[in-house]
XYZ file of C-alpha atoms in Angstrom:
722
model
C 97.579 106.370 145.205
C 94.302 107.356 143.535
C 92.195 104.927 141.526
C 93.195 106.756 138.351
C 96.860 106.536 139.324
C 96.524 102.828 139.937
C 95.016 102.345 136.482
C 97.722 104.417 134.808
C 100.445 102.456 136.551
C 98.858 99.154 135.593
C 98.553 100.246 131.972
C 101.976 101.794 131.459
C 103.751 98.881 133.079
C 101.984 96.386 130.813
C 98.390 95.219 130.998
C 99.011 91.564 130.212
C 100.827 89.148 132.451
C 102.361 87.161 129.568
C 105.086 89.101 127.745
C 105.611 91.625 130.536
C 106.914 88.973 132.952
C 109.626 88.112 130.407
C 111.105 91.604 130.151
C 114.352 92.804 131.669
C 114.098 96.517 130.922
C 111.345 97.231 133.432
C 109.692 100.593 132.858
C 112.731 102.280 131.292
C 111.938 103.940 127.997
C 114.371 104.604 125.189
C 114.589 108.260 124.172
C 116.981 108.987 121.318
C 118.776 112.336 121.221
C 120.397 112.307 117.775
C 118.334 111.493 114.644
C 121.475 110.073 113.052
C 121.404 107.297 115.673
C 117.850 106.162 114.845
C 116.656 103.495 112.406
C 112.952 103.136 111.545
C 112.307 99.773 109.872
C 108.994 98.203 108.858
C 108.787 94.409 108.732
C 106.746 93.496 105.679
C 105.539 90.136 104.401
C 102.520 87.896 104.022
C 100.636 86.569 107.023
C 102.444 83.590 108.546
C 105.867 84.494 107.133
C 107.244 84.892 110.658
C 107.502 88.675 111.221
C 106.213 88.640 114.793
C 108.347 85.693 115.897
C 111.397 87.220 114.221
C 110.917 90.280 116.425
C 110.698 87.966 119.452
C 114.023 86.424 118.433
C 115.625 89.861 117.979
C 114.357 90.952 121.405
C 115.792 87.818 122.982
C 119.119 88.216 121.170
C 119.249 91.847 122.307
C 118.511 90.867 125.914
C 115.212 92.775 126.165
C 113.225 89.635 127.029
C 114.322 86.520 128.845
C 112.347 84.113 126.660
C 110.375 84.284 123.447
C 106.586 84.409 123.467
C 104.104 82.347 121.488
C 101.543 83.382 118.897
C 99.285 80.473 119.863
C 99.324 81.571 123.515
C 98.959 85.248 122.671
C 102.147 86.143 124.553
C 104.214 87.866 121.879
C 105.271 91.457 122.421
C 103.876 92.714 119.105
C 100.432 91.110 119.094
C 98.806 92.527 122.216
C 95.506 93.358 120.509
C 92.730 90.891 121.539
C 91.709 90.591 117.874
C 95.262 89.540 116.962
C 95.265 86.907 119.692
C 91.861 85.655 118.549
C 92.756 85.487 114.833
C 96.308 84.198 115.482
C 97.798 86.873 113.210
C 98.769 90.530 113.380
C 95.867 92.874 112.682
C 97.425 96.177 113.746
C 100.684 98.071 113.471
C 102.965 97.586 116.477
C 106.178 99.356 117.514
C 109.075 97.537 119.178
C 112.251 99.598 119.821
C 115.693 98.064 120.369
C 118.948 99.659 121.468
C 121.839 98.180 119.461
C 125.339 99.579 120.022
C 123.897 102.930 121.048
C 121.553 103.110 118.036
C 117.790 103.049 118.549
C 116.130 100.645 116.116
C 112.361 101.121 115.852
C 110.912 97.875 114.473
C 107.402 98.238 113.061
C 105.559 94.913 112.940
C 102.984 95.250 110.156
C 100.059 92.910 109.396
C 100.540 90.676 106.380
C 96.913 89.804 105.636
C 95.458 91.871 102.745
C 92.493 93.058 104.844
C 94.871 95.108 106.996
C 96.919 96.734 104.243
C 95.995 100.132 105.684
C 98.000 99.351 108.837
C 100.865 98.115 106.679
C 100.930 101.332 104.658
C 100.899 103.334 107.874
C 103.986 101.371 108.920
C 105.729 102.169 105.639
C 104.833 105.835 106.100
C 106.549 105.860 109.499
C 109.559 103.826 108.345
C 112.720 104.788 106.522
C 113.418 101.243 105.303
C 111.593 97.939 104.858
C 112.641 94.434 105.863
C 110.787 91.901 103.713
C 110.173 88.677 105.617
C 109.772 85.589 103.424
C 109.038 82.086 104.670
C 111.387 79.320 103.489
C 108.350 77.024 103.718
C 105.673 79.040 101.906
C 107.694 81.346 99.653
C 106.160 84.652 98.594
C 102.653 85.617 97.563
C 101.205 88.211 95.213
C 100.570 90.698 98.031
C 104.252 90.696 98.984
C 105.238 91.267 95.358
C 102.807 94.193 95.132
C 104.254 95.691 98.328
C 107.752 95.440 96.885
C 106.571 97.440 93.884
C 105.138 100.108 96.217
C 108.457 100.363 98.048
C 110.285 100.496 94.720
C 108.159 103.441 93.653
C 108.976 105.235 96.914
C 112.705 104.310 96.582
C 112.552 102.830 100.059
C 115.690 100.870 101.077
C 114.958 97.160 101.485
C 116.486 93.897 102.622
C 115.091 90.361 102.598
C 115.213 87.852 105.440
C 114.193 84.259 104.704
C 112.772 82.788 107.899
C 111.752 79.353 109.180
C 114.935 77.769 107.822
C 114.687 75.208 110.677
C 111.377 73.798 109.396
C 111.416 70.238 107.938
C 109.813 71.513 104.726
C 112.054 74.581 104.420
C 113.472 75.235 100.967
C 115.883 78.133 101.328
C 117.238 77.889 97.796
C 113.729 77.779 96.338
C 112.629 80.791 98.395
C 115.719 82.718 97.318
C 115.009 81.931 93.670
C 111.404 83.095 94.119
C 112.597 86.379 95.628
C 115.035 87.002 92.809
C 112.368 86.277 90.219
C 109.680 88.416 91.891
C 111.820 91.302 93.162
C 114.211 91.626 90.247
C 117.831 92.650 90.065
C 119.910 93.557 93.082
C 118.460 90.798 95.321
C 121.526 88.765 96.326
C 122.411 86.664 99.382
C 124.824 88.149 101.896
C 124.973 84.930 103.923
C 124.184 81.319 103.051
C 123.094 78.534 105.420
C 125.640 76.017 106.687
C 124.169 72.558 107.206
C 125.252 69.767 109.519
C 123.461 66.468 109.123
C 120.666 68.143 107.185
C 120.057 70.831 109.817
C 121.002 74.486 109.396
C 123.550 75.140 112.146
C 125.237 78.338 110.996
C 125.694 81.059 108.415
C 128.606 81.598 106.083
C 129.357 85.228 105.267
C 130.099 85.476 101.564
C 132.246 88.572 101.978
C 134.051 87.681 105.206
C 134.368 83.936 104.387
C 133.725 83.195 108.059
C 131.041 80.986 109.616
C 128.811 82.062 112.494
C 128.109 78.801 114.318
C 124.705 78.567 116.041
C 124.954 74.851 116.843
C 125.484 75.602 120.543
C 122.335 77.723 120.802
C 121.486 81.396 120.445
C 124.965 82.538 121.548
C 126.911 82.033 118.323
C 130.594 81.345 117.834
C 132.772 82.271 114.873
C 135.261 80.265 112.816
C 136.936 80.341 109.453
C 135.113 78.506 106.669
C 136.796 75.328 105.513
C 137.806 74.647 101.928
C 134.764 72.501 101.195
C 132.384 75.201 102.407
C 134.177 77.885 100.413
C 134.140 75.819 97.249
C 130.374 75.429 97.480
C 129.727 79.195 97.649
C 132.404 80.554 95.308
C 129.925 81.234 92.513
C 127.488 82.988 94.866
C 130.358 85.046 96.330
C 131.470 86.163 92.892
C 127.951 87.159 91.946
C 127.602 89.147 95.194
C 130.883 90.993 94.671
C 129.971 91.856 91.087
C 126.574 93.096 92.272
C 128.184 95.340 94.875
C 130.813 96.669 92.488
C 128.118 97.465 89.917
C 126.557 99.821 92.487
C 129.889 101.364 93.528
C 130.709 104.966 92.770
C 134.316 103.871 92.100
C 134.192 103.000 88.415
C 137.655 101.421 88.518
C 136.599 98.634 90.871
C 135.021 96.462 88.185
C 138.090 96.587 85.947
C 140.336 95.774 88.896
C 138.122 92.879 89.948
C 137.887 91.434 86.442
C 141.643 91.819 86.185
C 142.055 89.396 89.064
C 142.644 91.852 91.911
C 141.317 90.789 95.312
C 139.145 93.752 96.356
C 139.484 94.692 100.021
C 136.540 93.420 102.079
C 136.229 96.738 103.906
C 135.752 98.553 100.594
C 133.094 96.064 99.509
C 131.232 96.404 102.800
C 131.262 100.217 102.580
C 129.902 100.102 99.020
C 127.321 97.520 100.072
C 126.036 99.703 102.902
C 125.867 102.720 100.602
C 123.918 100.793 97.948
C 121.465 99.398 100.508
C 120.896 102.830 102.050
C 120.026 104.401 98.707
C 117.680 101.557 97.747
C 119.557 100.040 94.802
C 120.865 96.824 96.386
C 118.899 94.344 98.500
C 120.800 91.818 100.637
C 119.231 88.482 101.577
C 119.812 86.820 104.952
C 118.624 83.424 106.294
C 117.123 83.324 109.798
C 115.250 81.160 112.265
C 113.180 82.647 115.070
C 113.154 79.284 116.836
C 116.923 78.773 117.047
C 117.989 82.417 116.853
C 119.908 81.735 113.652
C 120.841 84.940 111.842
C 119.716 87.399 114.533
C 123.213 88.836 115.092
C 123.799 89.258 111.361
C 120.377 90.811 110.860
C 120.877 93.337 113.668
C 124.177 94.328 112.078
C 122.513 94.947 108.713
C 119.670 96.926 110.316
C 122.102 99.220 112.115
C 124.903 99.594 109.574
C 123.205 99.344 106.173
C 119.805 100.968 106.636
C 119.774 104.783 106.574
C 118.938 107.107 109.466
C 115.920 109.418 109.062
C 118.253 112.308 108.268
C 118.951 110.698 104.871
C 115.311 110.283 103.855
C 113.018 112.904 102.343
C 110.073 114.155 104.389
C 106.405 114.393 103.341
C 105.114 117.589 101.781
C 103.730 120.158 104.192
C 101.208 122.999 103.935
C 99.647 125.537 106.248
C 96.022 125.204 107.356
C 94.856 127.047 104.249
C 96.599 124.531 101.993
C 99.430 126.819 100.932
C 102.798 125.010 100.561
C 105.352 125.647 103.285
C 109.097 125.413 102.901
C 110.578 121.926 102.899
C 111.216 120.412 106.320
C 114.400 118.781 107.561
C 114.829 116.043 110.137
C 116.072 118.549 112.711
C 115.196 118.393 116.437
C 115.482 122.189 116.551
C 113.184 122.725 113.546
C 109.438 123.477 113.510
C 107.356 120.689 115.032
C 105.740 118.377 112.483
C 104.631 114.927 113.629
C 102.047 112.496 112.306
C 99.637 110.083 113.951
C 100.202 106.753 112.182
C 97.953 104.675 114.435
C 95.212 105.347 116.973
C 93.871 102.886 119.528
C 91.517 103.087 122.489
C 92.769 101.938 125.887
C 90.217 101.307 128.680
C 92.431 103.158 131.182
C 94.245 105.868 129.229
C 91.659 106.504 126.528
C 92.925 107.436 123.060
C 96.561 106.423 122.439
C 98.324 107.745 119.346
C 101.436 106.213 117.818
C 103.337 109.187 116.408
C 106.257 109.611 114.012
C 108.074 112.918 114.532
C 109.409 114.248 111.236
C 110.699 117.616 112.432
C 111.188 119.386 115.756
C 110.878 117.839 119.213
C 107.803 116.741 121.166
C 108.087 117.514 124.869
C 105.969 116.765 127.905
C 103.416 119.361 128.974
C 103.745 121.310 125.713
C 100.852 122.903 123.785
C 100.323 121.530 120.276
C 97.963 121.895 117.353
C 96.176 118.749 116.118
C 94.897 119.012 112.560
C 93.402 116.572 110.085
C 92.626 117.482 106.475
C 91.952 115.546 103.292
C 90.014 112.507 104.568
C 86.470 113.858 104.371
C 85.541 111.124 101.887
C 86.222 108.568 104.651
C 83.980 110.297 107.160
C 86.876 112.168 108.798
C 85.847 115.785 108.429
C 88.557 118.438 108.429
C 89.308 119.454 111.999
C 91.718 121.669 113.936
C 92.158 121.652 117.702
C 94.647 123.005 120.198
C 95.596 120.498 122.898
C 98.364 119.826 125.401
C 100.762 116.884 125.422
C 100.657 115.518 128.960
C 102.766 112.357 128.780
C 105.088 110.861 126.168
C 105.753 107.134 126.071
C 108.168 104.796 124.359
C 105.940 101.820 123.492
C 107.185 98.248 123.611
C 104.208 96.400 122.177
C 101.438 96.896 124.744
C 103.722 98.399 127.379
C 104.038 102.188 127.547
C 107.253 103.415 129.140
C 107.523 107.142 129.925
C 110.137 109.290 128.212
C 110.637 113.069 128.565
C 110.782 113.921 124.849
C 110.752 112.567 121.297
C 113.088 114.110 118.727
C 112.813 114.367 114.950
C 113.166 110.956 113.338
C 111.948 109.062 116.396
C 108.597 107.510 117.279
C 106.559 107.643 120.469
C 103.069 107.211 121.889
C 100.860 110.025 123.190
C 97.924 109.436 125.486
C 94.758 111.447 126.095
C 94.741 113.559 122.934
C 90.979 113.858 122.686
C 90.666 114.822 119.014
C 93.611 113.080 117.328
C 92.858 110.561 114.576
C 95.033 108.396 112.366
C 96.568 110.587 109.667
C 96.421 113.793 111.734
C 99.336 116.221 111.962
C 100.677 117.387 115.324
C 102.461 120.711 115.080
C 103.245 123.808 117.062
C 100.317 125.859 118.275
C 102.137 128.973 117.048
C 102.809 127.534 113.590
C 100.217 124.872 112.719
C 101.075 122.641 109.750
C 99.442 119.847 107.766
C 101.490 116.946 106.392
C 100.362 115.419 103.095
C 98.419 112.225 103.845
C 99.568 108.866 102.559
C 97.501 106.786 100.149
C 94.664 105.017 101.918
C 93.187 101.849 100.353
C 89.497 102.026 99.498
C 87.185 99.730 101.516
C 84.923 97.889 99.063
C 83.092 95.261 101.139
C 79.793 96.514 102.659
C 78.512 95.064 105.942
C 75.119 96.253 107.220
C 74.633 96.240 111.006
C 71.709 96.886 113.314
C 71.659 97.348 117.108
C 69.781 94.650 118.977
C 67.624 97.241 120.716
C 66.927 100.948 120.656
C 69.009 101.397 123.790
C 72.069 100.119 121.880
C 71.811 102.788 119.158
C 73.667 105.491 121.095
C 76.344 103.038 122.260
C 76.826 101.868 118.660
C 77.254 105.439 117.412
C 79.789 106.305 120.131
C 81.831 103.148 119.657
C 81.877 103.455 115.871
C 83.186 107.003 116.218
C 86.094 105.785 118.336
C 86.967 102.900 116.020
C 86.677 104.962 112.835
C 88.993 107.613 114.334
C 91.806 105.082 114.364
C 90.998 103.179 111.178
C 90.972 105.162 107.918
C 90.208 101.943 106.013
C 86.793 101.793 107.704
C 84.062 103.953 106.179
C 80.789 104.372 108.064
C 77.767 105.172 105.895
C 74.176 105.863 106.888
C 72.462 105.211 103.563
C 69.784 107.847 103.052
C 67.793 105.685 100.615
C 67.814 102.310 102.396
C 68.204 103.769 105.934
C 70.786 101.098 106.682
C 73.970 101.599 108.691
C 76.670 100.188 106.399
C 80.286 99.576 107.396
C 82.589 99.553 104.383
C 85.565 97.317 105.206
C 88.550 95.748 103.441
C 87.406 92.136 103.762
C 85.844 89.541 106.024
C 88.768 89.460 108.479
C 88.615 93.246 108.796
C 84.854 93.059 109.360
C 85.358 90.462 112.088
C 87.858 92.701 113.887
C 85.555 95.748 113.719
C 82.517 93.798 114.970
C 84.530 92.170 117.761
C 85.755 95.565 118.937
C 82.222 96.927 118.966
C 81.028 93.991 121.050
C 84.008 94.342 123.404
C 82.793 97.862 124.130
C 79.415 96.499 125.196
C 77.488 97.129 121.972
C 74.897 94.494 121.158
C 74.388 94.273 117.411
C 73.855 91.891 114.531
C 74.517 91.930 110.806
C 71.785 91.987 108.146
C 71.748 91.689 104.366
C 72.863 94.811 102.537
C 69.961 96.349 100.622
C 70.795 97.684 97.175
C 69.295 101.188 96.802
C 66.961 100.700 93.846
C 64.772 103.341 92.240
C 61.450 103.303 90.448
C 60.252 104.937 87.265
C 57.277 104.770 84.908
C 57.869 102.458 81.980
C 54.986 103.996 79.952
C 52.698 107.022 80.114
C 49.878 106.856 82.642
C 47.239 109.055 84.224
C 46.010 109.444 87.779
C 43.068 111.036 89.541
C 43.539 112.325 93.078
C 40.440 113.185 95.117
C 40.876 114.200 98.733
C 37.510 115.175 100.165
C 36.674 114.971 103.879
C 33.831 116.542 105.862
C 33.572 115.673 109.521
C 32.098 118.832 111.008
C 33.753 122.191 111.056
C 36.290 123.174 108.420
C 36.529 120.390 105.793
C 39.121 119.315 103.226
C 38.545 119.447 99.508
C 41.034 118.951 96.678
C 40.806 117.185 93.335
C 43.529 116.965 90.723
C 44.188 115.053 87.525
C 47.720 114.339 86.353
C 49.460 112.697 83.439
C 52.801 110.943 83.986
C 55.337 110.082 81.294
C 58.875 108.669 81.584
C 61.986 110.695 80.809
C 65.360 109.487 79.600
C 67.758 108.102 82.229
C 69.087 110.989 84.237
C 66.205 113.216 83.169
C 65.271 113.985 86.760
C 61.805 115.404 87.466
C 59.675 117.897 85.593
C 56.342 119.354 86.699
C 54.098 121.175 84.243
C 50.836 123.026 84.824
C 48.396 122.798 81.910
C 45.182 123.559 83.739
C 42.851 126.112 82.139
C 40.074 128.274 83.420
C 41.468 128.458 86.964
C 39.968 125.102 87.958
C 42.707 124.997 90.588
C 43.712 128.361 92.070
C 47.307 129.335 91.350
C 48.186 129.312 95.049
C 47.519 125.545 95.176
C 49.487 124.524 92.060
C 52.776 124.329 94.057
C 50.898 122.289 96.678
C 50.121 119.607 94.105
C 53.768 119.540 93.034
C 54.883 119.274 96.664
C 52.557 116.317 97.221
C 53.824 114.577 94.080
C 57.457 115.091 95.132
C 56.776 113.737 98.619
C 55.185 110.611 97.166
C 58.105 110.163 94.757
C 60.497 110.064 97.705
C 58.389 107.353 99.374
C 57.965 105.330 96.192
C 54.851 104.053 94.478
C 55.453 100.317 94.147
C 58.359 98.777 96.088
C 59.128 101.704 98.373
C 62.069 103.100 96.390
C 62.317 106.726 95.158
C 60.725 107.549 91.800
C 63.006 109.224 89.243
C 63.065 110.395 85.629
C 59.418 111.342 85.124
C 57.426 114.312 83.867
C 54.188 115.034 85.723
C 51.632 117.286 84.041
C 48.705 118.748 85.982
C 45.811 118.793 83.536
C 42.697 119.364 85.650
C 41.056 119.417 89.031
C 38.574 121.117 91.318
C 38.758 123.353 94.347
C 36.328 124.603 97.044
C 36.174 128.220 98.039
C 36.220 127.349 101.766
C 37.500 123.777 102.283
C 40.464 123.734 99.891
C 43.879 124.132 101.456
C 47.586 123.585 100.883
C 47.530 120.328 102.857
C 44.501 119.028 100.965
C 46.096 119.567 97.542
C 49.358 117.979 98.744
C 47.370 114.890 99.716
C 45.515 114.912 96.396
C 48.776 115.193 94.427
C 50.275 112.222 96.266
C 47.109 110.178 95.730
C 47.047 111.013 92.022
C 50.616 109.730 91.587
C 49.781 106.484 93.407
C 46.727 105.932 91.199
C 48.789 106.619 88.070
C 51.262 103.987 89.235
C 48.494 101.485 89.905
C 47.076 102.046 86.431
C 50.433 102.060 84.651
C 53.620 100.008 84.483
C 56.435 100.600 86.993
C 60.045 99.756 86.167
C 62.638 99.092 88.877
C 66.075 100.627 88.313
C 69.292 99.313 89.859
C 72.571 101.179 90.349
C 75.386 100.293 87.966
C 79.036 101.052 88.674
C 82.009 101.525 86.408
C 84.557 98.968 87.602
C 88.291 98.895 86.927
C 89.975 95.563 87.709
C 93.726 94.950 87.720
C 94.759 91.294 87.546
C 97.738 89.247 86.451
C 97.565 88.091 82.841
C 97.035 84.470 83.841
C 93.721 85.316 85.540
C 92.219 87.530 82.822
C 90.090 84.761 81.308
C 88.564 83.617 84.586
C 87.836 87.195 85.680
C 86.117 88.074 82.404
C 84.068 84.882 82.547
C 83.063 85.711 86.101
C 82.039 89.235 85.077
C 79.747 87.784 82.446
C 78.020 85.743 85.119
C 77.542 88.932 87.134
C 75.625 90.619 84.307
C 78.669 92.772 83.664
C 79.340 94.525 80.370
C 82.980 94.584 79.294
C 84.098 98.010 78.046
C 87.797 97.405 77.462
C 91.062 95.718 78.421
C 94.551 97.219 78.570
C 97.833 95.416 79.084
C 100.188 97.362 81.353
C 103.230 95.510 80.029
C 104.393 94.202 83.407
C 102.361 91.014 83.500
C 99.167 92.813 84.517
C 95.968 93.621 82.668
C 93.425 96.317 83.451
C 89.835 95.320 82.739
C 87.069 97.928 82.463
C 83.439 96.916 82.853
C 80.011 98.116 83.910
C 78.521 95.934 86.634
C 75.281 96.203 88.651
C 75.959 97.078 92.303
C 73.960 94.055 93.438
C 76.655 91.857 91.885
C 79.463 93.720 93.665
C 78.334 93.259 97.263
C 80.938 90.547 97.954
C 83.221 91.130 94.995
C 86.102 92.269 97.234
C 86.207 88.770 98.734
C 85.343 86.802 95.609
C 87.881 88.545 93.348
C 90.613 87.786 95.868
C 89.643 84.104 95.842
C 89.359 84.044 92.051
C 92.836 85.489 91.481
C 94.785 83.928 94.384
C 94.941 87.309 96.066
C 96.420 89.194 93.105
C 93.320 91.014 91.865
C 92.214 94.458 92.973
C 89.482 96.754 91.733
C 87.992 100.208 91.958
C 84.428 101.297 91.441
C 82.408 104.473 90.958
C 78.695 105.035 90.505
C 77.706 105.362 86.859
C 73.912 105.355 86.496
C 70.718 103.432 87.215
C 69.571 100.855 84.642
C 66.334 98.838 84.392
C 66.312 95.619 86.374
C 65.843 92.584 84.083
C 62.454 90.950 84.466
C 64.135 87.599 85.142
C 66.220 88.988 88.018
C 64.941 89.688 91.514
C 67.336 91.941 93.458
C 67.408 91.919 97.249
């Protein structure tokens, strides 16, 4: 076997020795054939809620691993990224497929920390349903509530699983009440915990009135609920039945139920599954990743209640020119339309793309078109390339298992697509298409970096290109005014991941303070005399010019006037003076920042019939502007942004007080009527350098903001910007 073959084998069979030694399925991939027998489900919830360990429990219950991994040891299937192991939390989207009763369930483990919301939204884009994971210990946070609202807007089917019910501080009832308060109507328990001696040992099905007993371990037994257990849940059962009947298409059910009729359980279950699939009813299940409690019930809900991709609408699609195409269907025989939802770099296989196929079928050794449009503002210029799919894999965390094809509705991994980036569309070479991109969050925390040496500059540029290709929430900016390389990230944890990945690729770099791009202007009229005379043998240099400088209104730009008389400066050299003045304005006259909003008038000067030249008058013009600055008063200008902040009503006062301390000017507040307030303000950019982090801390993670450049304003004399 060749060296390359050895590397490929090592990579596709699992690079780590932890989780891979626990697996029973070897290198066998799961390739679905019928979209109706696929479920794509994103696990959503705040960091630490238990998403990753819940997947470990589902894998163990399904027989795909022999024992569960550990987050502390870095041996879970989902978190194979070194940054995830280092930070002890998910930082990337991960795909884990299960085969349950002949149905392929693609579980998408999404990060819960706000810095990685881009990966979470990519998971929701690829999913057809969302499983919200809530900790019975910690409850829910504002980020989870905001994600629920996003799913509500997209009419995405949802269910809730309350985890960590085995913990000594677990409060299942309190967590359930929190969910019902935060998520609204339709959130009702399908099962309730059964306790023995204070410990949760089983689940009681409210519809079936049977108990699944987990007291003997992860292989549960079933029994009928006793009278005492039934009496304790009768109210919850009635509420559940009424909730299901309210969503039923059979309008006679409610009258029959209120009339005392015992509605058939099979009818209730059918109506329940229909309501869940259309996103109007949201069952709640208890679970424990440690004991395996609730895994069987959860798998049943995932398979029976959540819809297949054939029942979900597909993203809009256009041709390469942006003209709308006909609507697509989730049909393996239809035109190929797939989307790259995540891109990573593997040391052996190169670029690996996690792909959701919306229409058509991806096959090995087939030519495809890779196109990316609409992300130019993130540094991802529009691009179109024809490539060939060499290998298709069914990923299980870090392990890539080969499969021959990937049909519409399914997900797979493609290796060695040289140009593919996150958000790109993969389509047929004969009929290239572009899928509408999903909403990408705006990175608002700047981090300036410098290579340790000149030899690291090229390595930094190459590595940043690779990382940015897979991370649309990272924006790379080379600031033309400050000449700094600035990475715009979502937060400090995101910055740490990006910097760690750069260093892992051998780049030596360090962070520096972000410099705010100031500007300079003249605060009052001034005059300058520029004399550039040199004679050192041979052809000399001679140019003299006199200028007057006066400030313009903000945004006035630059004006140059010629008011010389008598031809004291030949007309051919007048543009030379202007060119010299403009060049000096770019360099600055006081603190090294560009000069703006001034009118420069050329009022006099002298020339020599032999020694005057274009270069000499450029030098004289620059010198005249510097002398005018030295004789006059220079005003520094700082950029000011228009900021829109959305916060919960309870934090409005503290946010407005904080804005005042940031030299912000409030321009308005608007109540949205749903417990949120939108605050508009004008704030100097210097005060916004770390606002993405500080607003999150100030509002317990609920606040978010947008910004756009407004203008440059004078810097207060009492303030010294960096």
